[in-house]
mmCIF file of C-alpha atoms and ligand atoms in Angstrom:
data_model
loop_
_atom_site.group_PDB
_atom_site.id
_atom_site.type_symbol
_atom_site.label_atom_id
_atom_site.label_comp_id
_atom_site.label_asym_id
_atom_site.label_seq_id
_atom_site.Cartn_x
_atom_site.Cartn_y
_atom_site.Cartn_z
ATOM 1 C CA MET A 1 93.326 119.374 -96.784
ATOM 2 C CA SER A 2 90.321 117.819 -95.004
ATOM 3 C CA SER A 3 87.554 120.109 -93.846
ATOM 4 C CA VAL A 4 88.535 119.432 -90.203
ATOM 5 C CA ASP A 5 92.136 120.492 -90.921
ATOM 6 C CA GLN A 6 90.917 123.614 -92.720
ATOM 7 C CA LEU A 7 88.642 124.517 -89.766
ATOM 8 C CA ARG A 8 91.481 123.956 -87.248
ATOM 9 C CA LYS A 9 93.560 126.459 -89.240
ATOM 10 C CA ASP A 10 90.669 128.925 -89.682
ATOM 11 C CA LEU A 11 89.989 128.888 -85.931
ATOM 12 C CA VAL A 12 93.530 130.044 -85.117
ATOM 13 C CA GLY A 13 92.990 133.119 -87.312
ATOM 14 C CA LEU A 14 89.533 133.756 -85.878
ATOM 15 C CA HIS A 15 90.807 133.626 -82.274
ATOM 16 C CA ASP A 16 93.409 136.221 -83.357
ATOM 17 C CA GLN A 17 90.491 138.398 -84.439
ATOM 18 C CA LEU A 18 89.073 138.286 -80.882
ATOM 19 C CA ILE A 19 92.366 139.802 -79.671
ATOM 20 C CA ARG A 20 92.639 142.242 -82.565
ATOM 21 C CA TRP A 21 89.204 143.719 -81.823
ATOM 22 C CA GLY A 22 89.722 143.753 -78.055
ATOM 23 C CA LEU A 23 86.979 141.283 -77.182
ATOM 24 C CA VAL A 24 88.880 139.008 -74.792
ATOM 25 C CA VAL A 25 91.328 138.972 -71.885
ATOM 26 C CA TRP A 26 93.438 136.031 -70.728
ATOM 27 C CA THR A 27 91.727 132.862 -72.068
ATOM 28 C CA ALA A 28 88.098 133.930 -71.584
ATOM 29 C CA GLY A 29 86.596 133.635 -75.048
ATOM 30 C CA ASN A 30 86.186 130.950 -77.676
ATOM 31 C CA VAL A 31 85.179 130.238 -81.245
ATOM 32 C CA SER A 32 83.868 126.978 -82.693
ATOM 33 C CA ALA A 33 82.952 125.777 -86.180
ATOM 34 C CA ARG A 34 80.630 122.987 -87.294
ATOM 35 C CA VAL A 35 82.208 120.359 -89.563
ATOM 36 C CA PRO A 36 80.032 120.443 -92.699
ATOM 37 C CA GLY A 37 77.993 117.294 -93.233
ATOM 38 C CA GLU A 38 79.079 115.652 -89.967
ATOM 39 C CA ASP A 39 77.779 115.683 -86.394
ATOM 40 C CA LEU A 40 81.035 117.260 -85.214
ATOM 41 C CA PHE A 41 82.474 120.662 -84.430
ATOM 42 C CA VAL A 42 85.959 122.069 -83.829
ATOM 43 C CA ILE A 43 86.565 124.284 -80.775
ATOM 44 C CA LYS A 44 89.323 125.954 -78.773
ATOM 45 C CA PRO A 45 91.019 123.838 -76.110
ATOM 46 C CA SER A 46 90.384 124.826 -72.484
ATOM 47 C CA GLY A 47 92.764 127.231 -70.742
ATOM 48 C CA VAL A 48 95.326 127.475 -73.575
ATOM 49 C CA SER A 49 96.488 131.063 -74.097
ATOM 50 C CA TYR A 50 95.712 132.691 -77.437
ATOM 51 C CA ASP A 51 99.446 132.974 -78.345
ATOM 52 C CA GLU A 52 99.838 129.223 -77.970
ATOM 53 C CA LEU A 53 96.883 128.215 -80.136
ATOM 54 C CA THR A 54 97.879 126.171 -83.170
ATOM 55 C CA PRO A 55 95.766 124.228 -85.673
ATOM 56 C CA GLU A 56 96.885 121.017 -83.901
ATOM 57 C CA SER A 57 95.805 122.288 -80.473
ATOM 58 C CA MET A 58 92.153 122.701 -81.564
ATOM 59 C CA VAL A 59 89.866 119.862 -80.495
ATOM 60 C CA VAL A 60 87.059 118.056 -82.296
ATOM 61 C CA CYS A 61 83.872 117.208 -80.372
ATOM 62 C CA ASP A 62 80.610 115.451 -81.168
ATOM 63 C CA LEU A 63 77.271 117.235 -80.783
ATOM 64 C CA ASP A 64 77.022 115.981 -77.184
ATOM 65 C CA GLY A 65 80.222 117.926 -76.477
ATOM 66 C CA GLN A 66 82.319 114.776 -76.028
ATOM 67 C CA LEU A 67 85.949 114.894 -77.174
ATOM 68 C CA VAL A 68 86.470 112.968 -80.421
ATOM 69 C CA GLU A 69 89.956 114.097 -81.455
ATOM 70 C CA GLY A 70 92.616 116.261 -79.836
ATOM 71 C CA ASP A 71 95.358 116.366 -77.211
ATOM 72 C CA PHE A 72 93.678 118.902 -74.916
ATOM 73 C CA ALA A 73 90.394 119.103 -73.012
ATOM 74 C CA PRO A 74 87.789 121.135 -74.919
ATOM 75 C CA SER A 75 86.796 124.661 -73.829
ATOM 76 C CA SER A 76 84.738 124.793 -70.638
ATOM 77 C CA ASP A 77 81.961 126.366 -72.755
ATOM 78 C CA THR A 78 81.774 123.317 -75.037
ATOM 79 C CA ALA A 79 78.395 122.119 -73.696
ATOM 80 C CA ALA A 80 76.798 125.441 -74.671
ATOM 81 C CA HIS A 81 78.283 125.335 -78.181
ATOM 82 C CA ALA A 82 77.195 121.685 -78.603
ATOM 83 C CA TYR A 83 73.624 122.453 -77.519
ATOM 84 C CA VAL A 84 73.366 125.243 -80.115
ATOM 85 C CA TYR A 85 74.660 122.972 -82.916
ATOM 86 C CA ARG A 86 72.208 120.216 -81.885
ATOM 87 C CA GLU A 87 69.192 122.503 -81.809
ATOM 88 C CA MET A 88 69.971 124.937 -84.649
ATOM 89 C CA PRO A 89 71.092 123.009 -87.753
ATOM 90 C CA GLU A 90 71.479 126.252 -89.749
ATOM 91 C CA VAL A 91 74.267 127.440 -87.401
ATOM 92 C CA GLY A 92 77.827 126.825 -88.651
ATOM 93 C CA GLY A 93 79.751 128.844 -86.051
ATOM 94 C CA VAL A 94 79.432 129.964 -82.424
ATOM 95 C CA VAL A 95 81.449 132.580 -80.515
ATOM 96 C CA HIS A 96 81.561 133.410 -76.808
ATOM 97 C CA THR A 97 83.201 136.475 -75.250
ATOM 98 C CA HIS A 98 82.959 138.653 -72.156
ATOM 99 C CA SER A 99 83.615 141.801 -74.224
ATOM 100 C CA THR A 100 83.393 144.798 -71.918
ATOM 101 C CA TYR A 101 80.561 147.025 -73.117
ATOM 102 C CA ALA A 102 78.239 144.233 -74.207
ATOM 103 C CA THR A 103 78.821 142.432 -70.914
ATOM 104 C CA ALA A 104 78.060 145.637 -68.999
ATOM 105 C CA TRP A 105 74.569 145.560 -70.602
ATOM 106 C CA ALA A 106 74.338 141.866 -69.641
ATOM 107 C CA ALA A 107 75.230 142.743 -66.045
ATOM 108 C CA ARG A 108 72.213 145.057 -65.922
ATOM 109 C CA GLY A 109 70.029 142.551 -67.782
ATOM 110 C CA GLU A 110 69.195 145.272 -70.301
ATOM 111 C CA PRO A 111 68.889 144.624 -74.055
ATOM 112 C CA VAL A 112 70.803 147.042 -76.331
ATOM 113 C CA PRO A 113 68.085 149.047 -78.117
ATOM 114 C CA CYS A 114 68.263 149.263 -81.915
ATOM 115 C CA VAL A 115 69.078 152.971 -82.259
ATOM 116 C CA LEU A 116 71.866 152.881 -84.901
ATOM 117 C CA THR A 117 71.496 152.159 -88.598
ATOM 118 C CA ALA A 118 74.532 149.832 -88.410
ATOM 119 C CA MET A 119 72.687 147.898 -85.725
ATOM 120 C CA ALA A 120 69.533 147.666 -87.830
ATOM 121 C CA ASP A 121 71.741 146.324 -90.656
ATOM 122 C CA GLU A 122 73.497 143.618 -88.688
ATOM 123 C CA PHE A 123 71.040 142.766 -85.909
ATOM 124 C CA GLY A 124 67.676 143.911 -87.289
ATOM 125 C CA ALA A 125 66.390 144.381 -83.751
ATOM 126 C CA GLU A 126 67.554 145.003 -80.199
ATOM 127 C CA ILE A 127 70.288 142.692 -78.950
ATOM 128 C CA PRO A 128 68.309 140.550 -76.503
ATOM 129 C CA ILE A 129 69.080 139.348 -72.984
ATOM 130 C CA GLY A 130 69.173 135.622 -72.261
ATOM 131 C CA PRO A 131 68.481 134.078 -68.864
ATOM 132 C CA PHE A 132 70.932 133.781 -65.988
ATOM 133 C CA ALA A 133 72.426 130.277 -66.216
ATOM 134 C CA LEU A 134 75.309 128.449 -64.546
ATOM 135 C CA ILE A 135 78.073 126.803 -66.577
ATOM 136 C CA GLY A 136 78.239 123.017 -66.662
ATOM 137 C CA GLY A 137 75.104 121.444 -68.110
ATOM 138 C CA ASP A 138 72.772 122.472 -70.913
ATOM 139 C CA ASP A 139 71.329 125.564 -69.179
ATOM 140 C CA ILE A 140 73.440 128.110 -71.051
ATOM 141 C CA GLY A 141 72.781 126.416 -74.404
ATOM 142 C CA LYS A 142 69.048 126.254 -73.670
ATOM 143 C CA GLY A 143 69.033 129.964 -72.831
ATOM 144 C CA ILE A 144 70.876 130.873 -76.044
ATOM 145 C CA VAL A 145 68.555 128.818 -78.247
ATOM 146 C CA ALA A 146 65.372 129.962 -76.474
ATOM 147 C CA THR A 147 66.408 133.592 -76.988
ATOM 148 C CA LEU A 148 67.815 133.491 -80.522
ATOM 149 C CA ARG A 149 65.438 131.036 -82.207
ATOM 150 C CA GLY A 150 63.108 133.171 -84.312
ATOM 151 C CA HIS A 151 65.011 136.373 -83.413
ATOM 152 C CA ARG A 152 66.841 138.383 -86.097
ATOM 153 C CA SER A 153 69.790 139.117 -83.809
ATOM 154 C CA PRO A 154 72.731 136.720 -84.129
ATOM 155 C CA ALA A 155 73.886 137.871 -80.652
ATOM 156 C CA VAL A 156 72.478 137.259 -77.179
ATOM 157 C CA LEU A 157 73.669 138.848 -73.937
ATOM 158 C CA MET A 158 73.444 136.122 -71.305
ATOM 159 C CA GLN A 159 72.463 137.867 -68.077
ATOM 160 C CA ASN A 160 75.359 138.574 -65.670
ATOM 161 C CA HIS A 161 77.688 136.662 -68.009
ATOM 162 C CA GLY A 162 78.517 137.755 -71.540
ATOM 163 C CA VAL A 163 77.976 137.438 -75.251
ATOM 164 C CA PHE A 164 77.157 134.412 -77.398
ATOM 165 C CA THR A 165 76.869 134.870 -81.163
ATOM 166 C CA ILE A 166 75.880 132.507 -83.946
ATOM 167 C CA GLY A 167 76.449 132.585 -87.696
ATOM 168 C CA LYS A 168 76.298 130.548 -90.883
ATOM 169 C CA SER A 169 80.077 130.207 -90.426
ATOM 170 C CA ALA A 170 82.532 130.777 -87.591
ATOM 171 C CA LYS A 171 83.706 133.935 -89.386
ATOM 172 C CA ALA A 172 80.127 135.286 -89.472
ATOM 173 C CA ALA A 173 79.767 134.580 -85.738
ATOM 174 C CA VAL A 174 83.049 136.427 -85.052
ATOM 175 C CA LYS A 175 81.823 139.384 -87.105
ATOM 176 C CA ALA A 176 78.605 139.444 -85.035
ATOM 177 C CA ALA A 177 80.676 139.419 -81.819
ATOM 178 C CA VAL A 178 82.792 142.359 -83.072
ATOM 179 C CA MET A 179 79.716 144.340 -84.173
ATOM 180 C CA CYS A 180 77.889 143.529 -80.920
ATOM 181 C CA GLU A 181 80.674 145.063 -78.829
ATOM 182 C CA ASP A 182 80.900 148.072 -81.166
ATOM 183 C CA VAL A 183 77.198 148.960 -80.964
ATOM 184 C CA ALA A 184 77.019 148.192 -77.216
ATOM 185 C CA ARG A 185 79.850 150.707 -76.740
ATOM 186 C CA THR A 186 78.315 153.400 -78.944
ATOM 187 C CA VAL A 187 74.853 153.138 -77.392
ATOM 188 C CA HIS A 188 76.395 153.142 -73.913
ATOM 189 C CA ILE A 189 78.292 156.341 -74.741
ATOM 190 C CA ALA A 190 75.204 157.924 -76.318
ATOM 191 C CA ARG A 191 73.311 157.264 -73.087
ATOM 192 C CA GLN A 192 75.786 159.335 -71.063
ATOM 193 C CA LEU A 193 74.347 162.620 -72.368
ATOM 194 C CA GLY A 194 70.727 161.700 -72.965
ATOM 195 C CA GLU A 195 68.311 159.207 -74.408
ATOM 196 C CA PRO A 196 69.176 157.907 -77.917
ATOM 197 C CA LEU A 197 66.515 158.620 -80.537
ATOM 198 C CA PRO A 198 64.514 155.603 -81.651
ATOM 199 C CA ILE A 199 64.442 154.361 -85.271
ATOM 200 C CA ALA A 200 60.979 153.530 -86.625
ATOM 201 C CA GLN A 201 60.363 149.776 -86.904
ATOM 202 C CA SER A 202 59.555 150.141 -90.618
ATOM 203 C CA ASP A 203 62.978 151.738 -91.182
ATOM 204 C CA ILE A 204 64.716 149.019 -89.135
ATOM 205 C CA ASP A 205 62.966 146.466 -91.373
ATOM 206 C CA LYS A 206 64.109 148.230 -94.552
ATOM 207 C CA LEU A 207 67.710 148.590 -93.368
ATOM 208 C CA TYR A 208 67.878 144.952 -92.269
ATOM 209 C CA ASP A 209 66.417 143.687 -95.531
ATOM 210 C CA ARG A 210 68.781 145.781 -97.667
ATOM 211 C CA TYR A 211 71.902 144.827 -95.719
ATOM 212 C CA GLN A 212 71.058 141.139 -95.497
ATOM 213 C CA ASN A 213 69.897 140.735 -99.097
ATOM 214 C CA VAL A 214 71.383 143.461 -101.300
ATOM 215 C CA TYR A 215 74.534 145.022 -99.738
ATOM 216 C CA GLY A 216 78.083 143.984 -100.590
ATOM 217 C CA GLN A 217 79.628 141.820 -103.286
ATOM 218 C CA ARG A 218 77.219 139.281 -104.726
HETATM 219 ZN ZN1 LIG B 1 81.809 132.971 -70.256
#
């Protein structure tokens, strides 16, 4: 199986994960994956419901977001994904959702403070806010890259809009989107009865380093 065919298949399963973890309604969320070694990525088609996604329905675009292969128009967020792949060569996957709790923080333009050890592990910092930007051109992509370049967090909350996450792979970007919603929800709930306690920066650094470099199966 070619790497494009494998990615088409992987993306069906990863879009199922968006449903499974309650990150999307209707068709408002998408996952893409860079084709290794080529200036191409695979992304969800526009406006196709999650139940109808098949490997064949996924579309292949170049790094300018132009359709290269596929029967459907690419996701309306394709320009943002393409901009990230152009500017951040280390990124292999991008996810966009309007998941509820994270997007509520985005609506207030407030970063999620790093007050949970799980958040220090995965994000290593607050989850930052990106600028308000309209869909269509490169503005959303520019805002994502300007916010995440040099930041530990793989997630950005685009103001008044929603979540974009990046990862070494599409699966890693989906994991970041799931974790982003989870910590946004917990910190939101914690706030209802008081102010969450801060974690010292030196402890955030230790947790992040351990989780990123030591934890799990090696
Ligand atoms: Zn959106």
